[in-house]
mmCIF file of N, CA, C and O in Angstrom:
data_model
loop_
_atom_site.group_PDB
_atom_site.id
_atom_site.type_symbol
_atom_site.label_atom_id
_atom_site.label_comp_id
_atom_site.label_asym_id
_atom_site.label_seq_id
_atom_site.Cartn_x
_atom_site.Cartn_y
_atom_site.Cartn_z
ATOM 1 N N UNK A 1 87.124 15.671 99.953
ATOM 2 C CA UNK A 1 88.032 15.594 101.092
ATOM 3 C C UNK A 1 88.642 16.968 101.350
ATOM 4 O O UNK A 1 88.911 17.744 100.433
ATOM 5 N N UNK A 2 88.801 17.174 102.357
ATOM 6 C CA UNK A 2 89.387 18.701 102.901
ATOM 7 C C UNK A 2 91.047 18.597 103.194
ATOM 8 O O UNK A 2 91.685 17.562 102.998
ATOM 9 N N UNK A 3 91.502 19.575 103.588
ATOM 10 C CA UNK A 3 93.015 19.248 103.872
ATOM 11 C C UNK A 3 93.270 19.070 104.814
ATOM 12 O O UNK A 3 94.486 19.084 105.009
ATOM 13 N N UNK A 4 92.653 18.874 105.652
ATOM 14 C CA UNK A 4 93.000 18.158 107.376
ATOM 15 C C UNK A 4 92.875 16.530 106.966
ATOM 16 O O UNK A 4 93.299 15.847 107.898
ATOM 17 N N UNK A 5 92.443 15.777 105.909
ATOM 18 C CA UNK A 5 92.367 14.757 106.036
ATOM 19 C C UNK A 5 93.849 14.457 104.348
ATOM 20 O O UNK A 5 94.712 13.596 104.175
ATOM 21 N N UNK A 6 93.583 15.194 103.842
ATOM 22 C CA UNK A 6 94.764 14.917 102.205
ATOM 23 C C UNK A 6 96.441 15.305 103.066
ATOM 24 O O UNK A 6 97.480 14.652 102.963
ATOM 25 N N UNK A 7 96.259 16.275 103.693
ATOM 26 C CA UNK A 7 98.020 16.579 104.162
ATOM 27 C C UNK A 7 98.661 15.487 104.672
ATOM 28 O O UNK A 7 99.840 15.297 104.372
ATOM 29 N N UNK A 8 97.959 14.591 105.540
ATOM 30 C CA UNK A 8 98.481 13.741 106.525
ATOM 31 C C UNK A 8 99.044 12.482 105.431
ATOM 32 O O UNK A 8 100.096 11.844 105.397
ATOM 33 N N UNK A 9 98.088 12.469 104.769
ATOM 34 C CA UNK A 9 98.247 11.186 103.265
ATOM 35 C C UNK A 9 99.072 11.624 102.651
ATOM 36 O O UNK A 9 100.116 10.973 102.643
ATOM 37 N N UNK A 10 99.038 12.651 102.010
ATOM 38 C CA UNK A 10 100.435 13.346 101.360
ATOM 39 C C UNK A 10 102.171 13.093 101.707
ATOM 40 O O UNK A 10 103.254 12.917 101.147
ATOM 41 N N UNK A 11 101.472 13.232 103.177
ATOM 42 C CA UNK A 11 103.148 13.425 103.738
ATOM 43 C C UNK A 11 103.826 12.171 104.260
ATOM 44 O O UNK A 11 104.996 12.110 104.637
ATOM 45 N N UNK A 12 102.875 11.099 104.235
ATOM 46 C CA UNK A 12 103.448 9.574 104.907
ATOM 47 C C UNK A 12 103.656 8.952 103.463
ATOM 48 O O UNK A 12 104.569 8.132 103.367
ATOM 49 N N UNK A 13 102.854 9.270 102.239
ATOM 50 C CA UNK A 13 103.455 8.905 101.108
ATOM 51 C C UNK A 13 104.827 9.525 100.738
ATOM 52 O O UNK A 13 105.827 8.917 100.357
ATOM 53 N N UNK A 14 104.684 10.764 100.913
ATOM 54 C CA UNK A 14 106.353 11.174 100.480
ATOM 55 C C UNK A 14 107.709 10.437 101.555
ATOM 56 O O UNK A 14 108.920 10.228 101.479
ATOM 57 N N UNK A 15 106.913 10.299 102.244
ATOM 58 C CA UNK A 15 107.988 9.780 103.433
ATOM 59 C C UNK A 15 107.859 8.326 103.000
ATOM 60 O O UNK A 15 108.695 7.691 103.644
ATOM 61 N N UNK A 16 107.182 7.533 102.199
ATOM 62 C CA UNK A 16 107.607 6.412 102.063
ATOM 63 C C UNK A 16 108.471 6.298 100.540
ATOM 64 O O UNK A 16 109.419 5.556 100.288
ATOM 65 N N UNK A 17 107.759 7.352 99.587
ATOM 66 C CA UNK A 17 108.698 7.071 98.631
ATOM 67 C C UNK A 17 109.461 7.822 98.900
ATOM 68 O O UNK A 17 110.095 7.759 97.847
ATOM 69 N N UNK A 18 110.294 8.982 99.825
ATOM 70 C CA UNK A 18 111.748 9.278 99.673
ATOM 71 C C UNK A 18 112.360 7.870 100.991
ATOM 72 O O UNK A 18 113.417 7.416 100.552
ATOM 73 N N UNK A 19 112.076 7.358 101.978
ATOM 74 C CA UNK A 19 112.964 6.045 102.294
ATOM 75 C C UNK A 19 112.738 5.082 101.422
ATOM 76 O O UNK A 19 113.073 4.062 102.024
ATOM 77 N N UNK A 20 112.274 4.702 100.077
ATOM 78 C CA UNK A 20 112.361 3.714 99.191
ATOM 79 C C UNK A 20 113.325 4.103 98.247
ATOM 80 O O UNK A 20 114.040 3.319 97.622
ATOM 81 N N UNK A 21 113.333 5.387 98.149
ATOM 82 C CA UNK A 21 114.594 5.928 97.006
ATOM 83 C C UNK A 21 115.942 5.792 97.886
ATOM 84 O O UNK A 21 116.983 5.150 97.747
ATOM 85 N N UNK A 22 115.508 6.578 98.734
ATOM 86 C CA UNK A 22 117.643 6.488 99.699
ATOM 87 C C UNK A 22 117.798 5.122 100.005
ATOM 88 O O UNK A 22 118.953 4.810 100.294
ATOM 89 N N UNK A 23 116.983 4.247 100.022
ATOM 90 C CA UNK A 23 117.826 2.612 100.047
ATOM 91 C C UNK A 23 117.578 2.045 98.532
ATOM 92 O O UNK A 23 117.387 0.832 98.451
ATOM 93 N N UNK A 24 117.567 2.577 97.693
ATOM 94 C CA UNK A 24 117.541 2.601 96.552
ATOM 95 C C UNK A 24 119.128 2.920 95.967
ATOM 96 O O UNK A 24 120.093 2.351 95.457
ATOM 97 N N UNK A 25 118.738 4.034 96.354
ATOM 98 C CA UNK A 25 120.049 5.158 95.862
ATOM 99 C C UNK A 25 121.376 4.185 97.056
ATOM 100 O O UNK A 25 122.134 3.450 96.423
ATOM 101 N N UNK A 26 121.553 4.209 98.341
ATOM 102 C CA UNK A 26 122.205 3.555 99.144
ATOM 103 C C UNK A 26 122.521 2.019 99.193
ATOM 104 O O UNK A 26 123.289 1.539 100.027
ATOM 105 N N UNK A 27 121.760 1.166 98.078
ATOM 106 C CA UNK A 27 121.893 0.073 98.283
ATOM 107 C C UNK A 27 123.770 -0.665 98.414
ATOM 108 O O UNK A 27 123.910 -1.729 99.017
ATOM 109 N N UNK A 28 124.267 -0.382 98.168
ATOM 110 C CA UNK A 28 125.897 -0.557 98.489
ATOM 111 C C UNK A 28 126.154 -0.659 100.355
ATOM 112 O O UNK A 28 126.573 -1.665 100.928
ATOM 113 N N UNK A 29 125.846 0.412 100.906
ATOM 114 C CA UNK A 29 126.171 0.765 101.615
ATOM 115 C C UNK A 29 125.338 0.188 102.520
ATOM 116 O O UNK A 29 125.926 0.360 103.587
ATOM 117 N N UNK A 30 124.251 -0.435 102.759
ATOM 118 C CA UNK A 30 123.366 -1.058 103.503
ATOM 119 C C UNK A 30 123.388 -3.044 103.477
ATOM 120 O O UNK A 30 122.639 -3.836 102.906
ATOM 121 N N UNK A 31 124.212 -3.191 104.081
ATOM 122 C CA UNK A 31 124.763 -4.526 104.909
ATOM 123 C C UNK A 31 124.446 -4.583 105.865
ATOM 124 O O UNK A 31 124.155 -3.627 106.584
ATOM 125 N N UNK A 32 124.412 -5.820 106.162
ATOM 126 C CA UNK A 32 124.374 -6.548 107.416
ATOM 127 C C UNK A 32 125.565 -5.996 108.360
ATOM 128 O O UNK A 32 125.143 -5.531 109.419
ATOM 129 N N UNK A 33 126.941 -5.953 108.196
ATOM 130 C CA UNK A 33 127.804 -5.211 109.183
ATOM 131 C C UNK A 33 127.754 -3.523 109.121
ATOM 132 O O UNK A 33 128.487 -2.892 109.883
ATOM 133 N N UNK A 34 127.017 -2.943 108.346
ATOM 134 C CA UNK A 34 127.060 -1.445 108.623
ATOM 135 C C UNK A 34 125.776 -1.561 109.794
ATOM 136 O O UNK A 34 125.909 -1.249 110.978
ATOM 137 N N UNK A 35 124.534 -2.076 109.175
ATOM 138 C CA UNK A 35 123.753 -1.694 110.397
ATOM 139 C C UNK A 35 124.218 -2.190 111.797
ATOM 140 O O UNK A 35 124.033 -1.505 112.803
ATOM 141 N N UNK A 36 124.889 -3.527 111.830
ATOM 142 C CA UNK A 36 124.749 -3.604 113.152
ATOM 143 C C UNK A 36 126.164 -2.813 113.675
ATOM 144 O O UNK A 36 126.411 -2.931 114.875
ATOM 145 N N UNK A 37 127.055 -2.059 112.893
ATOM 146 C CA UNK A 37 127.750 -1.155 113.761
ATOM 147 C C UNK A 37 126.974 -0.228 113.678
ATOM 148 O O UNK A 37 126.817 -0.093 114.891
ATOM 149 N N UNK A 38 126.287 0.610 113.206
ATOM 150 C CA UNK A 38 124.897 1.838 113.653
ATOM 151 C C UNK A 38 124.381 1.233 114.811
ATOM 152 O O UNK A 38 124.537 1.848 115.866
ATOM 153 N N UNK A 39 123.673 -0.078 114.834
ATOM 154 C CA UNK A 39 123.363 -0.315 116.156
ATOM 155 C C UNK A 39 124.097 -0.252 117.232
ATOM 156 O O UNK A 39 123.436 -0.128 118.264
ATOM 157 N N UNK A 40 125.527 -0.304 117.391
ATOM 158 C CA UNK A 40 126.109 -0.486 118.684
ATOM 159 C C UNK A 40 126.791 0.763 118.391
ATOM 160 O O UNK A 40 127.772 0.839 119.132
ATOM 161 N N UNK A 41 126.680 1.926 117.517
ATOM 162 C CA UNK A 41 127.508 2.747 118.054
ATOM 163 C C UNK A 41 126.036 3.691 118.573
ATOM 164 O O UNK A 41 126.135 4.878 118.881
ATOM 165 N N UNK A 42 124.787 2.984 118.600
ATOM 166 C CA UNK A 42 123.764 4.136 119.135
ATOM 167 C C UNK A 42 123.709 4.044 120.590
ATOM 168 O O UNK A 42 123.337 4.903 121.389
ATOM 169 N N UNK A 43 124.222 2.640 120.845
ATOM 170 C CA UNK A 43 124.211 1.930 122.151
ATOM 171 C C UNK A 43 122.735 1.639 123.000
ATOM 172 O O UNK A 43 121.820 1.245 122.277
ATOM 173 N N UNK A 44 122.399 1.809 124.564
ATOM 174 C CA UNK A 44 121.453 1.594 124.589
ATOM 175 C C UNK A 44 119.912 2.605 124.334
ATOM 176 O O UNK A 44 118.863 2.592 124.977
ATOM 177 N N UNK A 45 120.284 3.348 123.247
ATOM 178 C CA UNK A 45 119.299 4.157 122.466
ATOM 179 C C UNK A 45 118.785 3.360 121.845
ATOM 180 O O UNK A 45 117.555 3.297 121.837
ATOM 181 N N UNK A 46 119.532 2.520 121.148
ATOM 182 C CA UNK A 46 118.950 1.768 119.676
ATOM 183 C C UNK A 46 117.625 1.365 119.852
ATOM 184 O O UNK A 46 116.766 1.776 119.072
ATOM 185 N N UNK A 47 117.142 0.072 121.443
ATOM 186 C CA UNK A 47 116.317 -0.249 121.847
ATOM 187 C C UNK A 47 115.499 1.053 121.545
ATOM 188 O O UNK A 47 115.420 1.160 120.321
ATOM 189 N N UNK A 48 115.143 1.628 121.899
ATOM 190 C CA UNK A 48 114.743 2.786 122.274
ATOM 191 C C UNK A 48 114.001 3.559 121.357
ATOM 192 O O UNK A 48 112.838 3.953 121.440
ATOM 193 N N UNK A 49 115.070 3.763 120.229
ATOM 194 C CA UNK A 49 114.814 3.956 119.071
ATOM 195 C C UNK A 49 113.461 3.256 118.546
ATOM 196 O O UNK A 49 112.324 3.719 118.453
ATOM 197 N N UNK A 50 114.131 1.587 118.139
ATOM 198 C CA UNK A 50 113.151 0.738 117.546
ATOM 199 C C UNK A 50 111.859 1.114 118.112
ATOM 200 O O UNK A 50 111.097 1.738 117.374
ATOM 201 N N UNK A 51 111.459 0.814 119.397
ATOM 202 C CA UNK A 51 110.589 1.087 120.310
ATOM 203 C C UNK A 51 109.563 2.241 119.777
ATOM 204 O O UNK A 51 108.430 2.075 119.327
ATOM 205 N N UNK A 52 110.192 3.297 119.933
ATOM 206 C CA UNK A 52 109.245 4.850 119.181
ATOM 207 C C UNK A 52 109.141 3.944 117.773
ATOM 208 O O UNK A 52 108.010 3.510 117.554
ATOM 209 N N UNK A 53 110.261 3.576 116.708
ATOM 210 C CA UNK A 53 109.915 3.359 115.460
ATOM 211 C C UNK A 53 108.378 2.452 115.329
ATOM 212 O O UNK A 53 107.299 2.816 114.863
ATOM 213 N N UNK A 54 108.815 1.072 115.979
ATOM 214 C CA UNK A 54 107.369 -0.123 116.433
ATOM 215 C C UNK A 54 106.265 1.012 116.218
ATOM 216 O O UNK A 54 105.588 1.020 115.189
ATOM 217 N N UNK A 55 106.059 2.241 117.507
ATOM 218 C CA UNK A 55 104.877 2.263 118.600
ATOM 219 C C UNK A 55 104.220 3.168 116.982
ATOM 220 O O UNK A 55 103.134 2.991 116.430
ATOM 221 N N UNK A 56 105.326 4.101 116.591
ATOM 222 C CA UNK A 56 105.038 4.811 115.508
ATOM 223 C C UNK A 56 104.147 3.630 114.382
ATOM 224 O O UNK A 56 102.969 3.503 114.048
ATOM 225 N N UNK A 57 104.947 3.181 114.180
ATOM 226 C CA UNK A 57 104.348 1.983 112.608
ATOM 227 C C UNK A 57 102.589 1.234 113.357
ATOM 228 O O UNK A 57 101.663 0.905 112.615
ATOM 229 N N UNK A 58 102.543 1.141 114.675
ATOM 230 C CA UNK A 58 101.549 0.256 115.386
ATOM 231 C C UNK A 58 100.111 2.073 115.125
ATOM 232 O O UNK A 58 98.912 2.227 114.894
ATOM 233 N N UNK A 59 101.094 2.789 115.321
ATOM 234 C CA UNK A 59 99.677 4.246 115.343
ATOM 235 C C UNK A 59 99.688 4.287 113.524
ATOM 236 O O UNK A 59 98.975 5.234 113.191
ATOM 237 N N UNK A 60 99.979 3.925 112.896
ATOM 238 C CA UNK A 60 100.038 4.739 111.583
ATOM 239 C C UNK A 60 99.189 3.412 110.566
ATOM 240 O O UNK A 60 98.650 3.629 109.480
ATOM 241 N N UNK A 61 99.277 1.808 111.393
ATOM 242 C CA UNK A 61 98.760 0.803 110.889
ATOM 243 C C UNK A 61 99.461 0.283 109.571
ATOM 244 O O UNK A 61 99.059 -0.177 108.502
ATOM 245 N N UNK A 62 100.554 0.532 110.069
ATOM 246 C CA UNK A 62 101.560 -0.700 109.059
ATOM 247 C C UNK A 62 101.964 -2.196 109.746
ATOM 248 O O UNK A 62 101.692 -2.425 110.925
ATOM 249 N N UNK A 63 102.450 -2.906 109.127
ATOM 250 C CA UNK A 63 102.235 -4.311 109.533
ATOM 251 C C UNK A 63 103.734 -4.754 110.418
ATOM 252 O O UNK A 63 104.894 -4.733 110.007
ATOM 253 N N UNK A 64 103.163 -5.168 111.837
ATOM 254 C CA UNK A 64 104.220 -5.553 112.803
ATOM 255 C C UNK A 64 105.118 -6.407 112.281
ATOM 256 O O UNK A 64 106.337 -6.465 112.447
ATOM 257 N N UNK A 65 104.373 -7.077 111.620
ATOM 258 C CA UNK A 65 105.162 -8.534 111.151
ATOM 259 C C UNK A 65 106.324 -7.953 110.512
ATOM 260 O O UNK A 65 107.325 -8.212 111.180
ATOM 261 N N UNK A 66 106.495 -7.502 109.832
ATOM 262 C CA UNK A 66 107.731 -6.914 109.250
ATOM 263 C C UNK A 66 108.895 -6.109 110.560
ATOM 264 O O UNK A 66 109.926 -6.696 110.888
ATOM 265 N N UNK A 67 108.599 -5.055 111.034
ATOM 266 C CA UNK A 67 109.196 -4.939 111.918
ATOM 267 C C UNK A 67 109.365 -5.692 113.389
ATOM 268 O O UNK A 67 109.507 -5.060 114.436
ATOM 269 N N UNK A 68 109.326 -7.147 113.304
ATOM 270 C CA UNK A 68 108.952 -7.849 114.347
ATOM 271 C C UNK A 68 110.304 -8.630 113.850
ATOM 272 O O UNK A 68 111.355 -8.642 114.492
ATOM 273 N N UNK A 69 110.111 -9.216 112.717
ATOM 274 C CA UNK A 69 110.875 -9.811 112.429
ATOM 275 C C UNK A 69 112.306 -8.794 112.360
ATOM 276 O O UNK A 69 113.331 -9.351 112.753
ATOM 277 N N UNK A 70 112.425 -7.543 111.954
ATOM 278 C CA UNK A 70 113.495 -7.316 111.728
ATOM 279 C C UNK A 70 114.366 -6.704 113.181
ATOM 280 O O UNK A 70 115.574 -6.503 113.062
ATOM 281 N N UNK A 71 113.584 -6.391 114.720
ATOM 282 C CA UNK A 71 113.815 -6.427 115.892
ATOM 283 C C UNK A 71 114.544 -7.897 116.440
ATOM 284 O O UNK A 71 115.444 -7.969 117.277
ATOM 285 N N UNK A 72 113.922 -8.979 115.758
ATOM 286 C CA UNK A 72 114.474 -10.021 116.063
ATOM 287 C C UNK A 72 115.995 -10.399 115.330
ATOM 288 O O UNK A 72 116.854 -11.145 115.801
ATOM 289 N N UNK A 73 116.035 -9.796 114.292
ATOM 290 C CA UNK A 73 117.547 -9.845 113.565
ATOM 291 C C UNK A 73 118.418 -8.945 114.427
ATOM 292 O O UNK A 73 119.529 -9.246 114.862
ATOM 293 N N UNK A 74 117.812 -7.877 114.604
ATOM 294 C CA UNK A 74 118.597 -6.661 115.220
ATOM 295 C C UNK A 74 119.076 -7.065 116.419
ATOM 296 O O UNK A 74 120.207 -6.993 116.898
ATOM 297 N N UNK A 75 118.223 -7.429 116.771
ATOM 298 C CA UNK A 75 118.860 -7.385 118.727
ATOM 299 C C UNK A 75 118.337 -8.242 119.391
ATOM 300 O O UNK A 75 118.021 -7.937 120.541
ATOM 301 N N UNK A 76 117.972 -10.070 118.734
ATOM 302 C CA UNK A 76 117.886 -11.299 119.050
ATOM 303 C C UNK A 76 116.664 -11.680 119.234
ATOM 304 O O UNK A 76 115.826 -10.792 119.394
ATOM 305 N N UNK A 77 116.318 -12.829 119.257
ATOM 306 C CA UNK A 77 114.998 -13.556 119.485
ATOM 307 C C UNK A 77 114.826 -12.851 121.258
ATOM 308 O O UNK A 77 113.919 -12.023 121.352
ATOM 309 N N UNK A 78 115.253 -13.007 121.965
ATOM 310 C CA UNK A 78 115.119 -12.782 123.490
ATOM 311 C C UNK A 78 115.062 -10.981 123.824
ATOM 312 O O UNK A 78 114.470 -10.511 124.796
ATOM 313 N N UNK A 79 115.525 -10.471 123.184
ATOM 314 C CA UNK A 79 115.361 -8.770 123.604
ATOM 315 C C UNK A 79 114.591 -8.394 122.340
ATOM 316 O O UNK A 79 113.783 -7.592 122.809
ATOM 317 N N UNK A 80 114.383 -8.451 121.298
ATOM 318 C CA UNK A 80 112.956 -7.720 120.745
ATOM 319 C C UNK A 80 111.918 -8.267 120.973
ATOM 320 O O UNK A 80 111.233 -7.249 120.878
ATOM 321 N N UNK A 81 110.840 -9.429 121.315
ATOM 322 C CA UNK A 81 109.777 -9.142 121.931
ATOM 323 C C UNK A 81 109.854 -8.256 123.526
ATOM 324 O O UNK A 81 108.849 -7.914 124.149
ATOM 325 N N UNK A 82 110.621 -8.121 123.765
ATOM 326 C CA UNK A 82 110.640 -7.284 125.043
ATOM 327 C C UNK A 82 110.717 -5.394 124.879
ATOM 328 O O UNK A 82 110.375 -4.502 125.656
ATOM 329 N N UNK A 83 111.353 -5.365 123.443
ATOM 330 C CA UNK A 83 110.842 -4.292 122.818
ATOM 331 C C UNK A 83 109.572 -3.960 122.090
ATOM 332 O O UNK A 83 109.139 -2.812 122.181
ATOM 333 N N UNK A 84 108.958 -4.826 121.402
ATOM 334 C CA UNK A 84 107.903 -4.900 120.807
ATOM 335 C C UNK A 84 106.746 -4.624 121.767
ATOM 336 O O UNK A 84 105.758 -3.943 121.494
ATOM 337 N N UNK A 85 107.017 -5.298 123.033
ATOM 338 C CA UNK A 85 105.683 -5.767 123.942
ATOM 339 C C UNK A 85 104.869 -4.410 124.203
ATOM 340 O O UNK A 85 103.680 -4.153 124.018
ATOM 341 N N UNK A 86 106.126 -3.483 124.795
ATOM 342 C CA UNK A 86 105.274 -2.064 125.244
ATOM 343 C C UNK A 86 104.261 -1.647 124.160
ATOM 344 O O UNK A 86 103.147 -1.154 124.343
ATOM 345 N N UNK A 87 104.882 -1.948 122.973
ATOM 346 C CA UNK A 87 104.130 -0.628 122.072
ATOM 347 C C UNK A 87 102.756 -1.417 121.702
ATOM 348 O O UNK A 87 101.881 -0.857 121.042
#
């Protein structure tokens, strides 16, 4: 394998084990009322947000189901498939 194909693997692994360590390391601080004040103090970004996050996870071939479900906690059965749909 050459490094146009190892860098890209490299770097979505480090990016998954450093967000498995900071909610690791953060677990205190990660509730149900902290995120959803992050959500409303992003306002109507948040959508937005998720949206790139989805379209991102849908190009990289991680599993919707997980972030499907957690669009639907976030911001209701009725406005995340309407986020989900674009991506």
């Amino acid at each position: 394998m050459n490094l146009r194909v190892i860098l890209p693997r490299l770097m979505l692994a480090f990016a998954v084990v450093a967000g498995i360590t900071w909610g690791l390391l953060n677990q205190a601080e990660l509730d149900a009322g902290s995120v959803r004040t992050l959500i409303q103090t992003l306002g109507p970004g948040a959508p937005l947000i998720f949206i790139a996050v989805y379209t991102l996870a849908t190009v990289l071939f991680l599993p919707g189901a997980i972030l499907g479900l957690a669009g639907g906690a976030l911001f209701g059965p009725c406005e995340a498939p309407s986020g989900t749909w674009p991506a």
